[in-house]
């Protein structure tokens, strides 16, 4: 192995002698490595430290023990190699100094051109940069395999995952990184841990916000919890504006204040496009579908178009007025795309009005008890829809910024029915809702408006405090 500075005349002399030996000796093989002069000293230091060698000049030459493995056998520099070649093969070099200098200059130019070609190739391979906050949470552990297997972003899209958390969770993050690397996902270009907040969201394409606050109403008031959420978003939003790409997509998930986190990121980051910030309701929607499917003794995948309205991790409403069932075992059968209205299939009206409607308030606690598989699947599903479109005609519930749809007040993040198409989403305003649902939506909006007002009050107080 011959390595040296690309413009080193002694490397040029050793290289040409090595080429001659390789041409004329059947079992002599040469591997060459050149380094730019600016990088040579550090590279030499690293290779010597790794192998326990002492060498300070260009070139450095060693033998690789191909048959036995293990550490290479250091030969030394140019003089050591000339002695080696003369002793073993009776061959030496008579290259003149001028020739050495000319070839060294050619080597440097060739090295620079090769570097440019490699940079050009790398510039066309741009992995998606995915940042996950509060990455020590169990959901992150479950989420990484779903992101890296190719089903979310596509089987030809490479990704780089960045795990962000506080310094106290550094060991947890390192463990996740090592395990993800051990799984050797072909599309996972890199995975890294970050505990320095200033490094957050650099060149981010996707940001998944998992931060939660620990709720204990006996200890703290609602205002204090909202202040915690505001403080988190007050840190994240400016960094997203500063470091992330202009089209960055932000997903708010977690177990608490999912709508408010999305709202505060938009508030503190006014240059972040509102349509690029959404809150995930899929976990609660899926739990409701599963509850219905168990009652009907069918596969939960056959329950479609259940709408989850309102505050995802607060007061909400599961709307079944548009819900359908596919593949339900009943007297009427049809092809795979044949569906029946779900409400017509539930014959136990007492169960529906007593147990299901009353259980809606407990869905949140049910989802929050999940270790991480369900919320991870929810985030991955929404991302897949965002990049590749949701199933045609199917309703998906996500929290988005309102613009007066369904007579819901503007300016709050409210879970509504949407469809994903061509990398965007749109609210399904063509859906009809009855008077009862409209009244419920008004009450749900009130809670979110109150949360927003409390948060804005906290912002105002913080500004006043800062001014003082």
XYZ file of C-alpha atoms in Angstrom:
468
model
C 0.000 0.000 0.000
C 1.473 3.326 -1.145
C 0.127 6.510 0.397
C 1.355 10.079 0.261
C 0.682 13.719 -0.447
C -0.640 14.099 -3.964
C 2.138 16.593 -4.827
C 4.981 14.681 -3.147
C 7.899 13.898 -5.547
C 9.070 11.012 -3.339
C 5.593 9.463 -3.564
C 5.800 9.829 -7.381
C 9.140 7.970 -7.411
C 7.815 5.151 -5.188
C 4.627 4.914 -7.236
C 6.394 4.425 -10.580
C 8.732 1.793 -9.134
C 5.727 -0.015 -7.644
C 3.935 0.089 -11.019
C 7.008 -1.497 -12.645
C 7.072 -4.270 -10.048
C 3.374 -4.960 -10.433
C 3.729 -5.206 -14.226
C 6.662 -7.600 -14.099
C 5.933 -9.721 -11.010
C 2.898 -12.058 -11.160
C 2.037 -11.894 -7.419
C 2.895 -8.263 -6.657
C -0.180 -6.067 -6.111
C -0.249 -2.335 -5.477
C -2.924 -0.201 -3.814
C -2.425 3.580 -3.976
C -3.929 6.274 -1.760
C -3.233 9.955 -2.279
C -4.258 12.753 0.046
C -4.547 16.472 -0.603
C -1.565 18.326 0.940
C -3.920 20.184 3.306
C -5.284 16.906 4.699
C -2.107 14.834 4.700
C -0.780 15.570 8.218
C -4.061 14.670 9.941
C -4.516 11.564 7.793
C -0.970 10.379 8.550
C -1.464 10.972 12.268
C -4.710 8.974 12.273
C -3.357 5.983 10.305
C -0.251 5.765 12.511
C -2.288 6.023 15.695
C -4.650 3.287 14.502
C -1.808 0.883 13.668
C 0.685 1.881 16.352
C 3.264 3.130 13.831
C 5.745 5.994 13.992
C 6.222 7.788 10.692
C 6.332 11.500 9.911
C 6.932 11.963 6.172
C 5.370 11.303 2.774
C 5.117 8.640 1.509
C 4.249 5.908 4.023
C 4.377 2.355 2.649
C 3.261 -0.906 4.240
C 2.370 -4.507 3.375
C -1.166 -5.766 3.979
C -1.209 -9.327 5.339
C -3.921 -10.503 2.961
C -3.526 -14.212 3.682
C -3.447 -13.949 7.480
C -5.294 -10.737 8.251
C -4.286 -8.498 11.124
C -2.350 -5.249 11.235
C -0.274 -4.288 8.204
C 3.527 -4.545 8.231
C 5.138 -1.099 7.981
C 7.966 -0.798 5.455
C 8.587 2.924 5.963
C 9.266 5.756 3.512
C 10.835 6.090 0.066
C 14.360 5.001 1.103
C 13.019 1.961 2.945
C 11.053 0.911 -0.126
C 14.036 1.399 -2.479
C 16.148 -0.823 -0.222
C 13.325 -3.382 -0.043
C 12.943 -3.529 -3.859
C 16.681 -3.812 -4.422
C 17.151 -6.462 -1.754
C 14.237 -8.715 -2.812
C 14.057 -8.098 -6.577
C 17.364 -6.515 -7.550
C 15.505 -3.494 -8.968
C 15.899 0.186 -8.107
C 14.783 3.577 -9.437
C 16.958 5.998 -11.361
C 14.279 8.708 -11.766
C 15.663 12.242 -11.931
C 14.494 15.036 -9.642
C 12.902 16.983 -12.486
C 10.858 13.966 -13.505
C 9.746 13.448 -9.915
C 8.557 17.053 -9.657
C 6.686 16.905 -12.986
C 4.886 13.688 -12.057
C 4.094 15.058 -8.568
C 2.381 18.067 -10.165
C 0.402 15.769 -12.475
C -0.607 13.627 -9.478
C -1.917 16.691 -7.632
C -4.030 17.796 -10.590
C -5.373 14.266 -11.065
C -6.204 14.056 -7.358
C -8.087 17.370 -7.460
C -10.068 16.258 -10.529
C -10.988 12.942 -8.890
C -12.146 14.779 -5.751
C -14.335 17.058 -7.866
C -15.862 14.050 -9.634
C -16.617 12.371 -6.298
C -18.177 15.580 -4.937
C -20.319 15.818 -8.065
C -21.511 12.239 -7.623
C -22.246 12.829 -3.938
C -24.169 16.008 -4.738
C -26.701 13.933 -6.681
C -27.194 11.570 -3.745
C -29.052 13.642 -1.178
C -30.544 11.638 1.682
C -33.594 13.064 3.429
C -32.533 14.662 6.705
C -34.925 13.549 9.460
C -34.723 15.035 12.958
C -36.524 13.507 15.955
C -36.792 15.507 19.178
C -37.058 13.940 22.638
C -35.578 10.895 20.915
C -35.116 8.884 24.106
C -38.906 8.307 24.164
C -40.032 4.699 23.457
C -41.885 5.792 20.312
C -38.568 6.742 18.688
C -37.169 3.249 19.241
C -40.183 1.794 17.417
C -40.223 4.511 14.747
C -36.694 4.155 13.348
C -37.214 0.723 11.674
C -40.437 2.002 10.074
C -38.653 5.041 8.626
C -35.625 3.085 7.434
C -37.302 0.129 5.681
C -38.260 2.127 2.571
C -42.047 2.009 2.936
C -42.430 5.585 4.211
C -40.296 7.641 1.822
C -39.812 5.137 -0.987
C -37.518 2.191 -1.718
C -35.023 4.403 -3.590
C -34.829 7.263 -1.067
C -31.921 7.255 1.353
C -32.371 8.886 4.753
C -30.200 10.286 7.525
C -31.713 10.268 11.010
C -30.680 12.736 13.719
C -31.711 12.004 17.323
C -32.030 15.075 19.568
C -32.392 15.053 23.341
C -30.817 16.485 26.479
C -27.359 15.488 27.664
C -28.754 13.236 30.415
C -30.095 10.864 27.718
C -26.863 10.711 25.698
C -26.204 7.060 26.602
C -29.742 6.108 25.572
C -29.278 7.863 22.220
C -25.903 6.168 21.651
C -27.531 2.798 22.321
C -30.276 3.505 19.779
C -27.680 4.599 17.211
C -25.615 1.435 17.666
C -28.629 -0.845 17.400
C -29.890 0.928 14.267
C -26.440 0.606 12.683
C -26.374 -3.098 13.569
C -29.614 -3.599 11.625
C -27.789 -2.475 8.441
C -30.737 -0.867 6.661
C -29.708 -0.324 3.017
C -31.487 3.059 2.872
C -30.180 4.399 6.186
C -27.217 6.517 5.112
C -26.404 7.610 8.670
C -27.845 7.941 12.163
C -26.417 10.237 14.831
C -27.159 11.547 18.315
C -27.226 15.241 19.246
C -27.362 16.889 22.662
C -26.232 20.394 21.689
C -29.374 22.403 20.958
C -27.538 24.848 18.670
C -26.892 21.955 16.257
C -30.590 21.104 16.017
C -32.432 20.776 12.684
C -29.485 21.531 10.370
C -30.694 21.006 6.774
C -33.793 19.213 8.083
C -36.361 17.932 5.583
C -38.611 16.378 8.235
C -38.869 17.172 11.949
C -40.821 14.895 14.289
C -41.555 16.613 17.601
C -42.146 14.073 20.388
C -41.702 16.318 23.432
C -44.249 15.817 26.204
C -44.929 17.293 29.606
C -45.692 15.072 32.584
C -49.248 15.803 33.636
C -50.166 15.950 37.319
C -52.968 18.450 37.828
C -52.627 18.103 41.596
C -49.140 19.568 41.414
C -49.335 22.081 38.565
C -52.031 24.152 36.918
C -52.974 24.079 33.236
C -51.251 27.431 32.817
C -47.955 25.975 34.019
C -48.155 23.080 31.581
C -48.940 25.416 28.708
C -45.955 27.535 29.759
C -43.741 24.421 29.526
C -45.004 23.676 26.013
C -44.482 27.304 24.981
C -40.914 27.299 26.289
C -40.076 24.149 24.316
C -41.498 25.600 21.098
C -39.877 28.956 21.748
C -36.519 27.172 21.544
C -37.342 24.911 18.594
C -39.135 27.298 16.217
C -36.302 29.861 15.719
C -33.832 27.020 15.213
C -36.127 25.480 12.597
C -36.282 28.840 10.818
C -32.502 29.253 11.017
C -31.203 25.735 10.324
C -33.863 23.699 8.499
C -34.717 23.764 4.810
C -37.387 26.228 3.719
C -39.833 23.425 2.824
C -39.279 21.498 6.060
C -42.236 19.409 7.206
C -42.963 19.375 10.932
C -45.014 16.668 12.627
C -46.268 17.133 16.171
C -46.846 13.860 17.998
C -46.738 12.594 21.556
C -49.154 12.140 24.441
C -49.820 15.726 25.556
C -50.709 19.064 23.918
C -50.138 17.810 20.377
C -52.313 20.562 18.849
C -50.732 23.271 20.984
C -47.182 22.242 20.044
C -48.032 22.626 16.359
C -49.723 25.964 17.067
C -46.757 27.314 19.058
C -44.213 26.248 16.436
C -46.148 28.307 13.880
C -46.415 31.195 16.347
C -42.739 31.339 17.281
C -41.622 30.512 13.721
C -43.625 32.855 11.480
C -41.553 31.992 8.393
C -42.396 28.274 8.726
C -45.168 27.491 6.262
C -48.370 26.690 8.214
C -49.349 24.003 5.714
C -46.068 22.227 6.547
C -46.948 21.781 10.227
C -49.465 19.102 11.238
C -50.461 17.219 14.385
C -50.943 13.441 14.287
C -54.347 12.027 15.306
C -53.917 8.606 13.707
C -53.260 6.755 16.993
C -56.603 7.797 18.449
C -58.375 7.202 15.146
C -56.877 3.693 14.961
C -57.832 2.913 18.553
C -61.448 3.902 17.838
C -61.510 1.700 14.721
C -60.140 -1.234 16.701
C -62.773 -0.783 19.406
C -65.532 -0.833 16.785
C -63.990 -3.816 14.984
C -63.827 -5.869 18.180
C -67.511 -5.243 18.811
C -68.356 -6.284 15.240
C -65.967 -9.265 15.319
C -64.047 -8.160 12.212
C -60.594 -6.983 11.162
C -59.946 -3.366 12.173
C -58.433 -2.738 8.716
C -61.963 -3.005 7.294
C -63.183 0.027 9.261
C -62.669 3.228 7.263
C -63.483 6.943 7.353
C -63.769 7.393 11.097
C -63.252 11.124 11.680
C -61.417 12.408 14.746
C -62.350 16.026 15.456
C -60.871 18.596 17.807
C -58.064 18.552 20.362
C -56.153 15.347 19.726
C -54.850 14.970 23.276
C -57.723 16.876 24.910
C -61.471 17.150 24.277
C -62.322 15.469 21.008
C -65.126 13.742 19.135
C -65.132 10.498 17.164
C -67.542 10.985 14.280
C -68.990 7.823 12.659
C -71.469 9.531 10.341
C -69.220 8.872 7.309
C -67.659 5.614 8.553
C -67.840 2.490 6.402
C -66.989 -1.168 6.818
C -65.400 -3.397 4.170
C -65.386 -7.186 4.181
C -67.956 -7.450 6.974
C -69.480 -10.920 7.326
C -73.196 -10.308 6.888
C -76.090 -11.327 4.629
C -75.030 -8.920 1.845
C -71.704 -9.517 0.136
C -69.872 -7.780 -2.659
C -66.411 -7.275 -4.218
C -63.429 -6.001 -2.229
C -64.438 -2.369 -2.768
C -68.009 -2.969 -1.545
C -68.772 -1.131 1.695
C -71.665 -0.630 4.088
C -72.358 2.338 6.418
C -70.878 1.413 9.789
C -73.787 2.748 11.834
C -76.188 0.450 9.952
C -74.064 -2.547 10.931
C -74.063 -1.904 14.671
C -77.280 -3.517 15.894
C -76.495 -3.080 19.586
C -77.638 0.504 19.921
C -77.408 0.329 23.692
C -73.680 -0.534 23.480
C -73.103 2.232 20.958
C -74.833 4.963 22.954
C -73.607 3.883 26.371
C -70.216 2.207 26.054
C -68.713 3.578 22.824
C -69.768 7.208 23.150
C -68.812 7.286 26.811
C -65.519 5.530 26.038
C -64.410 8.288 23.672
C -63.093 10.285 26.596
C -60.949 7.299 27.663
C -59.395 6.760 24.222
C -56.692 9.264 25.059
C -55.629 7.382 28.191
C -55.766 4.114 26.247
C -53.443 5.469 23.548
C -51.151 7.117 26.098
C -50.644 3.747 27.794
C -49.147 2.341 24.573
C -45.418 1.665 24.832
C -44.655 3.109 21.414
C -45.727 0.736 18.648
C -49.083 2.438 17.947
C -47.881 6.076 17.945
C -44.810 5.125 15.900
C -47.021 3.458 13.302
C -49.244 6.552 13.298
C -46.346 8.921 12.553
C -44.965 6.620 9.848
C -48.408 6.291 8.235
C -48.996 10.050 8.098
C -45.522 10.629 6.641
C -46.137 7.958 3.995
C -49.417 9.617 3.035
C -47.765 13.046 2.973
C -45.085 11.874 0.548
C -47.059 9.395 -1.545
C -50.733 10.268 -1.066
C -53.462 8.704 1.055
C -55.679 5.908 -0.349
C -58.131 7.403 -2.894
C -61.382 8.475 -1.297
C -60.241 7.581 2.211
C -60.542 10.083 5.074
C -57.512 10.814 7.251
C -57.734 12.919 10.422
C -54.862 15.299 11.244
C -54.542 18.514 13.205
C -54.079 21.493 10.888
C -54.408 25.261 11.115
C -58.027 26.252 10.603
C -59.225 28.760 8.006
C -62.929 28.727 8.847
C -63.697 25.265 7.465
C -66.866 23.671 8.909
C -67.542 27.014 10.678
C -64.634 26.329 13.041
C -62.977 29.578 14.210
C -59.806 30.503 12.314
C -56.314 30.357 13.719
C -56.305 27.201 15.865
C -54.867 23.741 15.167
C -57.912 21.478 14.976
C -58.106 17.831 13.967
C -60.178 17.553 10.777
C -60.727 15.185 7.841
C -58.115 15.638 5.086
C -56.777 13.876 2.016
C -53.123 13.766 0.958
C -52.258 14.250 -2.719
C -49.055 15.142 -4.608
C -47.073 15.939 -1.481
C -49.764 18.206 -0.028
C -52.953 17.871 1.999
C -56.362 19.481 1.717
C -59.313 19.606 4.079
C -62.301 17.606 2.782
C -64.723 20.507 3.011
C -67.200 18.712 0.737
C -68.191 16.409 3.605
C -71.561 17.209 5.113
C -71.907 17.368 8.891
C -75.171 17.440 10.798
C -76.322 20.057 13.278
C -75.370 17.967 16.296
C -71.803 17.537 15.046
C -71.580 21.256 14.310
C -72.531 22.054 17.897
C -69.923 19.618 19.191
C -67.248 21.218 17.017
C -68.084 24.600 18.494
C -67.517 23.286 22.011
C -64.265 21.574 21.013
C -62.978 24.761 19.402
C -63.602 26.639 22.634
C -61.061 24.513 24.528
C -58.387 25.061 21.898
C -59.085 28.787 21.792
C -58.623 28.912 25.572
C -55.316 27.039 25.310
C -54.185 29.484 22.630
C -55.208 32.509 24.686
C -53.333 31.204 27.730
C -50.266 30.547 25.584
C -50.420 34.025 24.007
C -50.761 35.528 27.473
C -47.643 33.650 28.524
C -45.827 34.952 25.454
C -46.855 38.505 26.246
C -45.749 38.169 29.870
C -42.405 36.718 28.801
C -41.860 39.661 26.440
C -42.748 42.121 29.182
C -40.421 40.354 31.582
C -37.672 40.448 28.953
C -38.224 44.173 28.425
C -37.936 44.782 32.158
